[in-house]
Coordinates of N, CA and C in Angstrom, one line a residue:
X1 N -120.4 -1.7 -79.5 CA -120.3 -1.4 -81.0 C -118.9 -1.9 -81.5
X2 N -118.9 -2.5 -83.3 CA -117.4 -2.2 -83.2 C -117.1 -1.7 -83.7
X3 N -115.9 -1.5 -84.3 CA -114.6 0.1 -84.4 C -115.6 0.4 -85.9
X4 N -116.2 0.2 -86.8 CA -116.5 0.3 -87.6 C -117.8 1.0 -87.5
X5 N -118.9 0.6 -86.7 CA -120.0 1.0 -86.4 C -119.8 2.2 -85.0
X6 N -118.8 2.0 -84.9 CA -118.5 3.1 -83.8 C -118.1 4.5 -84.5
X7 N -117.0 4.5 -85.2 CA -116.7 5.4 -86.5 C -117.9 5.8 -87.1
X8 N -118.8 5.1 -87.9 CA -119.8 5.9 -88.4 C -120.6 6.5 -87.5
X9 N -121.3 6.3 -86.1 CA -121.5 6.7 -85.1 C -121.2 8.6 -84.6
X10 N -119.7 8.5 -84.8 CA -119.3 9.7 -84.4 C -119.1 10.2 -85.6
X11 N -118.8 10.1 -87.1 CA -119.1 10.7 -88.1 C -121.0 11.4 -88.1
X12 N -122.1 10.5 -87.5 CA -123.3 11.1 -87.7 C -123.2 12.1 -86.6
X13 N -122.5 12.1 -85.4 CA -122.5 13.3 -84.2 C -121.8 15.0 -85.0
X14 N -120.4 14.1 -85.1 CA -119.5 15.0 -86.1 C -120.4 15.5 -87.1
X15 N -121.2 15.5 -87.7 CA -121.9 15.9 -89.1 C -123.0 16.7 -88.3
X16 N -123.9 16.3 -87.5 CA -125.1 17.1 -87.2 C -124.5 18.4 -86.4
X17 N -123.7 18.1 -85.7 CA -122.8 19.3 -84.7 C -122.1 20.4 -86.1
X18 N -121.4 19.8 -86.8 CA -120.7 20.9 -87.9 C -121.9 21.9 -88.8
X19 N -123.2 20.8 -88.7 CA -124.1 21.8 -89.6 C -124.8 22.7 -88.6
X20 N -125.4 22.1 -87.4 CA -125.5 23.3 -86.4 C -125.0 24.5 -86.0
X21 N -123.4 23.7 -86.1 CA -122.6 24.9 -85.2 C -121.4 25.7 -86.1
X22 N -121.5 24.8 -87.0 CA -119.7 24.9 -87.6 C -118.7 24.2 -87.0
X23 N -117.7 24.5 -88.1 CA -116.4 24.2 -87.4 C -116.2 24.3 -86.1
X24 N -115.2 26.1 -86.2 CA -114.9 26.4 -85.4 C -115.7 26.0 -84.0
X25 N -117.0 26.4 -83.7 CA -117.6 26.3 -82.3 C -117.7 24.5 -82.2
X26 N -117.4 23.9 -83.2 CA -117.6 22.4 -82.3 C -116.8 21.7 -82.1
X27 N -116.9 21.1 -80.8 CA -115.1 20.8 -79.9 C -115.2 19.1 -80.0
X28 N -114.1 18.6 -79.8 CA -114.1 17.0 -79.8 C -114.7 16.8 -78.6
X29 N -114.7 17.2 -77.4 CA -115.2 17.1 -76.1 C -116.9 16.9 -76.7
X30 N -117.8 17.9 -77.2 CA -118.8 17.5 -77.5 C -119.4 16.4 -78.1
X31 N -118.4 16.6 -79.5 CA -118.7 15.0 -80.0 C -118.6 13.7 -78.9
X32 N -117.8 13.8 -78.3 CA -117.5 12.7 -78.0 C -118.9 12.2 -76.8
X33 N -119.0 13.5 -76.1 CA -120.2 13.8 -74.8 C -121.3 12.8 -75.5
X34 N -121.9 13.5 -76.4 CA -122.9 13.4 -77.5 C -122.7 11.8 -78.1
X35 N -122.2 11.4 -78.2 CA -121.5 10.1 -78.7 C -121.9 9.2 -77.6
X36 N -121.5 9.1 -76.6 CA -121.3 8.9 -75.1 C -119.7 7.8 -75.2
X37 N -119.0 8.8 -75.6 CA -117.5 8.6 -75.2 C -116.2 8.9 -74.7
X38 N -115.0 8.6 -74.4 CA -114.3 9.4 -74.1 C -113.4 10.2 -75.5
X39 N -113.3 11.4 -75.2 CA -112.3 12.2 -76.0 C -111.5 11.3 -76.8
X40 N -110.4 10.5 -76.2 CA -109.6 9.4 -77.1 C -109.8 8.8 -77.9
X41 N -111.4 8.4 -77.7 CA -112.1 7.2 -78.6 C -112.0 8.1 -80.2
X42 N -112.2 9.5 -79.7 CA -112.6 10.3 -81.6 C -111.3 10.3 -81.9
X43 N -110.4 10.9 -81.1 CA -108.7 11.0 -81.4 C -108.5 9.5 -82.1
X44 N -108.6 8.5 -81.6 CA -108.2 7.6 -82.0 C -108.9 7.3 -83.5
X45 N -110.1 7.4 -83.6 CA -110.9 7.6 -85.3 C -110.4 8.0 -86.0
X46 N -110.0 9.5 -85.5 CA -110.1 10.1 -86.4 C -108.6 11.6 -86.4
X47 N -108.4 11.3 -85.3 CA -106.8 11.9 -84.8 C -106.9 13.9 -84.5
X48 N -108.5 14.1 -84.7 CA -109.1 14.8 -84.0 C -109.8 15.6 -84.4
X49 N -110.6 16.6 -84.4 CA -111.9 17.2 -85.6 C -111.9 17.5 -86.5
X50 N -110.1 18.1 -87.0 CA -110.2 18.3 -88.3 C -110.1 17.2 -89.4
X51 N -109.4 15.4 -88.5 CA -109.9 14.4 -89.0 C -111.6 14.2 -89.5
X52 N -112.1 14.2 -88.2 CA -113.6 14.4 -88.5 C -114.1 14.9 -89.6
X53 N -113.9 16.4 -89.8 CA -114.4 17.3 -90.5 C -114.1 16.9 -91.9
X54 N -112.8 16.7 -92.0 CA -112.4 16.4 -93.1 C -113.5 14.9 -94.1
X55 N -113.2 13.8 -93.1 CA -114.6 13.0 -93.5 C -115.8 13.4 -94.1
X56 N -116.7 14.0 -92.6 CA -117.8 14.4 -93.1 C -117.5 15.6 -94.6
X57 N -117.0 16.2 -94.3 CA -117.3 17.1 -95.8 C -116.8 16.6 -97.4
X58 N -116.1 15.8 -97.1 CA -115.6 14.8 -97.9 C -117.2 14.0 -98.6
X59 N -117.5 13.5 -97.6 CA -119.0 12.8 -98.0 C -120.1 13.6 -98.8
X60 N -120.2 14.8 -98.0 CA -121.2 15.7 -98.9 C -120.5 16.2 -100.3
X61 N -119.5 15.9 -99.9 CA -118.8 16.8 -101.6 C -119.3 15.3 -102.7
X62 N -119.1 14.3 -102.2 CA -119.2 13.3 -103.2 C -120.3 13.0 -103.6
X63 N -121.7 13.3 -102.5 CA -123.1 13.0 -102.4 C -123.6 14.2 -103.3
X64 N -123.0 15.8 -103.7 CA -123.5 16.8 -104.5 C -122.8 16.6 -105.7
X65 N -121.7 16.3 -106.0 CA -121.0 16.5 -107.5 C -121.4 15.2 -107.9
X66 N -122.1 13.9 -107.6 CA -122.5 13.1 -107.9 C -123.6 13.1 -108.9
X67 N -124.6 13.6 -108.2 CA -125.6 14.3 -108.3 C -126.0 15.1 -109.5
X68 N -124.9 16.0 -109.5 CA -124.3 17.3 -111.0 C -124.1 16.5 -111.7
X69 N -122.9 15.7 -111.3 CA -122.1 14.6 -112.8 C -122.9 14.1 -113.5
X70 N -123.8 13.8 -112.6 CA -124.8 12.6 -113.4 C -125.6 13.6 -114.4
X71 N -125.9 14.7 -114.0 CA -127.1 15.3 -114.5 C -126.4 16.1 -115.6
X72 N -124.7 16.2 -116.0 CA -124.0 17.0 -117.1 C -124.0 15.9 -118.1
X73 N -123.8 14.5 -117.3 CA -123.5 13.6 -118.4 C -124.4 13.2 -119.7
X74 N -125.9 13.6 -119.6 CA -127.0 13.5 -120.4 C -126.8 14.1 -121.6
X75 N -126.6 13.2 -122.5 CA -126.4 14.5 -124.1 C -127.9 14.6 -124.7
X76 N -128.2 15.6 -124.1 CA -129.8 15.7 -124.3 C -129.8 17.6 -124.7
X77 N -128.9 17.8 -124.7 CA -129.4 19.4 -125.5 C -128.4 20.4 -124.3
X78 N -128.1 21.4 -124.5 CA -127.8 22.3 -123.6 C -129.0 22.9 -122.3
X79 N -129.7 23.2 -122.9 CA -130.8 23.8 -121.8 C -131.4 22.4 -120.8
X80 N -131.4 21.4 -121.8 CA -131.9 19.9 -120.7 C -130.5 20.0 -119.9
X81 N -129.3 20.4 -120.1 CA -128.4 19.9 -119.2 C -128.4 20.8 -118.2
X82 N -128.7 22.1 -118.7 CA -128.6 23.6 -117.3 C -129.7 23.2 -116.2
X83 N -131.1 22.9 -117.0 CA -132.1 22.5 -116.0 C -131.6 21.2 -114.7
X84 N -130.8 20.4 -115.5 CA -131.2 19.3 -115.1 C -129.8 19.5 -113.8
X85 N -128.7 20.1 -114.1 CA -127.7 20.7 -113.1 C -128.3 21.6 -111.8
X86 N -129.0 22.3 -112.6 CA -129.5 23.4 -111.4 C -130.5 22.1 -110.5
X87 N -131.5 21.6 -110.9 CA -132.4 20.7 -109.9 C -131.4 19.8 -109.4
X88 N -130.3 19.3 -109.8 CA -129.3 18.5 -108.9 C -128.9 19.3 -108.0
X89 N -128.4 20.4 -108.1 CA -128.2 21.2 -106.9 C -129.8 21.3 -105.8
X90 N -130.7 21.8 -106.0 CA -131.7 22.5 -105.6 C -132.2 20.7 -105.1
X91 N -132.1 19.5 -105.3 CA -132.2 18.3 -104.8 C -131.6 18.5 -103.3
X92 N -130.3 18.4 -103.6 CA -129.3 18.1 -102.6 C -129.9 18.8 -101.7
X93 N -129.6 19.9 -101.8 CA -130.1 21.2 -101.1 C -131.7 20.9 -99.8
X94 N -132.5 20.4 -100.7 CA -133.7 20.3 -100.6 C -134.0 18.8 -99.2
X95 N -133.2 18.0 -100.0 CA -132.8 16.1 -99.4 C -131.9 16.6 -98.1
X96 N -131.1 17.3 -97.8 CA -129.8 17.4 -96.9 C -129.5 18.6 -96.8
X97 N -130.4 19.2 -96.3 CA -130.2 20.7 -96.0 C -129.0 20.9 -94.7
X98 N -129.1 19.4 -94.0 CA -127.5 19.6 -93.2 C -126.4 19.9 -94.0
X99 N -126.0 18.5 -94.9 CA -125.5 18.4 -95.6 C -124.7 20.0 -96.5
X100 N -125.7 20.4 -97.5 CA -125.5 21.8 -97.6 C -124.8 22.6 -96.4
X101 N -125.5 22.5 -95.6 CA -125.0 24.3 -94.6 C -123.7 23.6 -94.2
X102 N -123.2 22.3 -94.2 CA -121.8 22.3 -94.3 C -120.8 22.6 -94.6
X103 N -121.1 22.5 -96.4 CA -120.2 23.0 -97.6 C -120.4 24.2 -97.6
X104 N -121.5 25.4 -97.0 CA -121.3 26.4 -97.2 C -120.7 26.9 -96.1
X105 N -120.4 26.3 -95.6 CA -119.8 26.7 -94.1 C -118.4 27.3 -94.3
X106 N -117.8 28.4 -93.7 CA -116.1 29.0 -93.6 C -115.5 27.4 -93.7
X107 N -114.8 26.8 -94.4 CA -114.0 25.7 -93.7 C -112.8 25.8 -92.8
X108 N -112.0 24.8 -92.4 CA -110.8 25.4 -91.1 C -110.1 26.5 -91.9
X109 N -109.1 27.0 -91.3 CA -107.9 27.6 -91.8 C -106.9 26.9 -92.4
X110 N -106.3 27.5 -93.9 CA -105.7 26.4 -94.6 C -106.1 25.2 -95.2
X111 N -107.3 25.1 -94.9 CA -108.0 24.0 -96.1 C -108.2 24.4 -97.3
X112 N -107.5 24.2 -98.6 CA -108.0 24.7 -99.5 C -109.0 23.7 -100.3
X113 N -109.0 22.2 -100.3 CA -109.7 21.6 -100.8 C -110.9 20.9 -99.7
X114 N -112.1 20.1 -100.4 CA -112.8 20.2 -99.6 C -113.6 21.5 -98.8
X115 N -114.0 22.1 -99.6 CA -114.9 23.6 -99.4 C -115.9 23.9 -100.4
X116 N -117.2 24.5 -100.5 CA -117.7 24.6 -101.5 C -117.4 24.8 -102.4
X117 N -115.9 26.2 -102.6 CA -115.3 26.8 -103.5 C -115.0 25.8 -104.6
X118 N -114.1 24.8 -103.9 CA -113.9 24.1 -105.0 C -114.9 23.0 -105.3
X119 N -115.9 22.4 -104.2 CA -117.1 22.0 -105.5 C -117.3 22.6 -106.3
X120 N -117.7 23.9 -106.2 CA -117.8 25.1 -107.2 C -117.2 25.0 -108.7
X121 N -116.0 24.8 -107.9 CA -114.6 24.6 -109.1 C -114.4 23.6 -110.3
X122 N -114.8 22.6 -109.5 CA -114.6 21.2 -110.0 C -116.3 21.4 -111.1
X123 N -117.3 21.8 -110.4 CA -118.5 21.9 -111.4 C -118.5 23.0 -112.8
X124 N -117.6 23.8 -112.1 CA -117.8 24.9 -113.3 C -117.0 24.2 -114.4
X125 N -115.8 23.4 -114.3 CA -114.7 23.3 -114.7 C -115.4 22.2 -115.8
X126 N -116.6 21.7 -115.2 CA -117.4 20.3 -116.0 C -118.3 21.1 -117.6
X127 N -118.8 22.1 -116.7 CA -119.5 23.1 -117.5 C -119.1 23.8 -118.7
X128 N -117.8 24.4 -118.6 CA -116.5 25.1 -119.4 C -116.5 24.7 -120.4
X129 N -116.4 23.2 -120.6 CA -116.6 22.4 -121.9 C -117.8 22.4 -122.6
X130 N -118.3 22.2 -121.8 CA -120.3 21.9 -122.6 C -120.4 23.4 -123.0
X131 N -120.2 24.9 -122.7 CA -120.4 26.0 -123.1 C -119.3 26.2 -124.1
X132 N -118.5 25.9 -124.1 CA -117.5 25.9 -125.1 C -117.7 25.4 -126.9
X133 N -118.4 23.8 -126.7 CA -119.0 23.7 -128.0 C -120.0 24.3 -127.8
X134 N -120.7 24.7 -127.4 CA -122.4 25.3 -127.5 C -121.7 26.8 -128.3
X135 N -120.8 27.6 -127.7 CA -120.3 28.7 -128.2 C -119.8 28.8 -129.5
X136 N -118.9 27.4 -129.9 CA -118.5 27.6 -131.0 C -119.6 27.2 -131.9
X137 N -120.6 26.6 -131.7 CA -121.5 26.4 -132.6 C -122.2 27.6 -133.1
X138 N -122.5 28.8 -132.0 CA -122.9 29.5 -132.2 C -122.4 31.1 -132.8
X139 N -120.8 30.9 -133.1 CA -120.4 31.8 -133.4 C -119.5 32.7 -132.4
X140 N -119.6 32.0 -131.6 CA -118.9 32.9 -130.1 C -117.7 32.5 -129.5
X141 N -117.3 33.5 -129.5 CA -115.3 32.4 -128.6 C -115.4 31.7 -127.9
X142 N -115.5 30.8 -128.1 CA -115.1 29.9 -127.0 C -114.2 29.7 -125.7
X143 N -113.2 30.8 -126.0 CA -112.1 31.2 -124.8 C -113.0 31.7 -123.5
X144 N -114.2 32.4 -124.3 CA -115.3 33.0 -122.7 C -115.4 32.0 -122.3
X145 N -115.9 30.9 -122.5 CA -116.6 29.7 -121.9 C -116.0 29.7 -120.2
X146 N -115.1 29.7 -119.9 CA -114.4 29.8 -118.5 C -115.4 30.7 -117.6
X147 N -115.0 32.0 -118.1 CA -115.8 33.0 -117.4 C -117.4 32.9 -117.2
X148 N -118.0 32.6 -118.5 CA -119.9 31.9 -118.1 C -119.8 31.0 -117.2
X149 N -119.2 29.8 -117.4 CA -119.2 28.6 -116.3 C -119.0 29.3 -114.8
X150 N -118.1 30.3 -114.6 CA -117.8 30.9 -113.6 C -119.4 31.2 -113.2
X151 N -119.6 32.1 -114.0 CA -121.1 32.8 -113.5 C -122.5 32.1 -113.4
X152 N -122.1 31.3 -114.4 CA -123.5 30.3 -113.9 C -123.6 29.0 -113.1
X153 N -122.9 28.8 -112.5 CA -122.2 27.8 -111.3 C -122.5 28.8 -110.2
X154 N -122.2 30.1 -110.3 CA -122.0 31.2 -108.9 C -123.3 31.7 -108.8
X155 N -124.7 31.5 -110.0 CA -125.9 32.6 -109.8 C -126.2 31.0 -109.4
X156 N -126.5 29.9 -110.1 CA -127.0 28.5 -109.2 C -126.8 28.6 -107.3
X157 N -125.5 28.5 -107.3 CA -124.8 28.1 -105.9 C -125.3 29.3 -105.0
X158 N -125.1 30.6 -105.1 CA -125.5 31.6 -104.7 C -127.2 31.5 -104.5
X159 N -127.9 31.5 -105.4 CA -129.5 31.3 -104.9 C -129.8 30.0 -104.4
X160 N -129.1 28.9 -104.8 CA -129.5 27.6 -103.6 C -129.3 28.2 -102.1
X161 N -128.0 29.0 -101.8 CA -127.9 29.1 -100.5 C -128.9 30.2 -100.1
X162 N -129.4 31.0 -100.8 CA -130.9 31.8 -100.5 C -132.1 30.7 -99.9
X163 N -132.1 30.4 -101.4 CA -133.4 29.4 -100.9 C -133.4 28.4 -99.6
X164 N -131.9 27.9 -99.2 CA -132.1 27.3 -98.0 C -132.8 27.6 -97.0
X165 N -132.8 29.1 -96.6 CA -133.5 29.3 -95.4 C -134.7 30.0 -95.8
X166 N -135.1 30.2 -97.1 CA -136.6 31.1 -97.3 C -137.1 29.9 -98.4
X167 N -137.9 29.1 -97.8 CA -138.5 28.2 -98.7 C -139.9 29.0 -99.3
X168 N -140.0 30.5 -99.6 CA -141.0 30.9 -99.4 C -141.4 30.1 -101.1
X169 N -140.5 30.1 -102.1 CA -140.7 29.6 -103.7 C -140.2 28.1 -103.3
X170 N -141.3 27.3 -104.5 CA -140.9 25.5 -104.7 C -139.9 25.7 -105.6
X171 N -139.2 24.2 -104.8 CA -138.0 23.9 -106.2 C -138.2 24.4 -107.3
X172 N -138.9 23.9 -108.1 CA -139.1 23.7 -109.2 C -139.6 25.2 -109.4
X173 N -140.1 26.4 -109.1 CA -140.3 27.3 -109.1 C -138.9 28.2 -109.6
X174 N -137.6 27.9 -108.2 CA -136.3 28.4 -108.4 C -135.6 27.9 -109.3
X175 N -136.0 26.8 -109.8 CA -135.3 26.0 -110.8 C -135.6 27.2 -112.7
X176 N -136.8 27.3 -112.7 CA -137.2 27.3 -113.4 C -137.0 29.1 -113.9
X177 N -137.2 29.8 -113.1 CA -136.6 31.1 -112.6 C -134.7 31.5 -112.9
X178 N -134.2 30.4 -112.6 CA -132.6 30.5 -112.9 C -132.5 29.8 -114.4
X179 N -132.7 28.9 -114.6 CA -132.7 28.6 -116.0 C -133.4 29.5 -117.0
X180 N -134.4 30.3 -117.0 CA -134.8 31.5 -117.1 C -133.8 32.7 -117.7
X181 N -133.5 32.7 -116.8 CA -132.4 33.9 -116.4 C -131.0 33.4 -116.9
X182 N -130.3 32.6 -117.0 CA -129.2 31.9 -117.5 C -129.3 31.6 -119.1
X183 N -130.5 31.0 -119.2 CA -130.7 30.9 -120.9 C -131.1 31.9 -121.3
X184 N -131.7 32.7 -121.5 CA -132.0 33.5 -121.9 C -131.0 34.4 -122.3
X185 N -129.9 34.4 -121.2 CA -128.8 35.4 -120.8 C -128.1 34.8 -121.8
X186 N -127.7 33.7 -122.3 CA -126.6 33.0 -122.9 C -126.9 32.9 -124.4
X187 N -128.5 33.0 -124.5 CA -129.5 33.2 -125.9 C -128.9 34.3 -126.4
X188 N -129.2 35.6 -125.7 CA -128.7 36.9 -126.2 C -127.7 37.2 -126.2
X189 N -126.6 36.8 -126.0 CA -124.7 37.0 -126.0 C -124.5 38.0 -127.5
X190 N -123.9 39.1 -126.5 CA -123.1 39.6 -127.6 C -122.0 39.1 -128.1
X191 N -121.6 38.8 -129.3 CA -120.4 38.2 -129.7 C -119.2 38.8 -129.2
X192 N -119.0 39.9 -128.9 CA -118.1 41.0 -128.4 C -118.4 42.4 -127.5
X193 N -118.7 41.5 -126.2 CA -119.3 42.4 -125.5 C -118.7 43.8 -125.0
X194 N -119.3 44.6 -124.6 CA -118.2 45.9 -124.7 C -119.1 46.7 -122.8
X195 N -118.9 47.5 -122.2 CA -119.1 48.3 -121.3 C -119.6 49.1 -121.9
X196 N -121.1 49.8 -121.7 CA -121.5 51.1 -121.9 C -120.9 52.7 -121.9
X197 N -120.5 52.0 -120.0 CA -120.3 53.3 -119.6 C -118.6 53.9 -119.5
X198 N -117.8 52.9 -120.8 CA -116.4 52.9 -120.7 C -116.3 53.2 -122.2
X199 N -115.8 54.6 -122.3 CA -115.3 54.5 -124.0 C -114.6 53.9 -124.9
X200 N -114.8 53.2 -125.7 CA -114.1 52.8 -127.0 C -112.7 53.2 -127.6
X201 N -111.5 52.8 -127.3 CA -110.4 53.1 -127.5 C -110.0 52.5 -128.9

């Protein structure tokens, strides 16, 4: 092989072993076994798993917020964009279920970037704006917009990683159920929401 085709090689080992196992439980020794090489060969790739890791998750982050980007960038209405964000997720999901249990995986210690969180981050952060005119159109602060992006990025993200392992509902079933549930929710906004069960000062 050469160094080039050898590299992506132990990136596909690296990648199936992290979604199997995770991080933590997968050793370079395995990769490399699995590979059929010596230990040094990955060191030398990649300077050692958390090189690895860092690659492969790297890849999945660019193969899902691709995906999203593409699907926020349609100026086709608000609700075409919620639909069309959530089925970008529930794709990915669906196409690369490795892929997924990756990003939702604990990442190492001390990684702060490269983790779902901040796919998360970087998606809500796309969102913030699009709720922001939608809000001021509608009469509503737009300073909330932060906080909804928060929540509607976290009820998406959160039931994709349900549905991964209970395919008992079709995509398009959960798609259609969360957009549901999010429009509707964003339909009925109080201008000035308040707590029930917290008195009025």
């Amino acid at each position: 092989m050469t160094g080039p085709e050898r590299r992506e090689q132990l990136i596909d080992v690296g990648r199936k072993l992290f979604a199997d196992k995770g991080f933590e439980a997968t050793t370079v020794e395995e990769v490399a076994s699995r590979a059929n090489v010596s230990k040094p060969v990955v060191y030398e790739h990649f300077g050692g798993k958390e090189g690895l890791y860092a690659v492969v998750v790297d890849r999945e982050i660019q193969a899902l917020l691709g995906g999203i980007s593409a699907a926020l960038e349609e100026p086709e209405g608000a609700r075409v964009m919620l639909e069309r964000a959530t089925l970008a997720l529930l794709d990915y999901i669906e196409s690369d279920p490795a892929g997924f249990r990756i990003l939702v995986r604990d990442s190492p210690p001390g990684q702060a970037t490269g983790s779902f969180a901040s796919v998360l981050g970087d998606v809500a952060g796309q969102v913030e704006h699009l709720l922001a005119a939608e809000f001021k159109q509608r009469g509503i602060d737009p300073k909330s917009a932060p906080i909804h992006a928060q929540m509607l990025v976290g009820m998406v993200a959160l039931t994709g990683q349900w549905w991964l392992d209970r395919r008992k509902f079709k995509k398009d079933q959960v798609a259609a159920h969360l957009v549901n549930l999010a429009w509707n929710g964003l339909s009925g906004l109080d201008r000035s929401p308040r707590l029930v069960t917290v008195p009025r000062s």
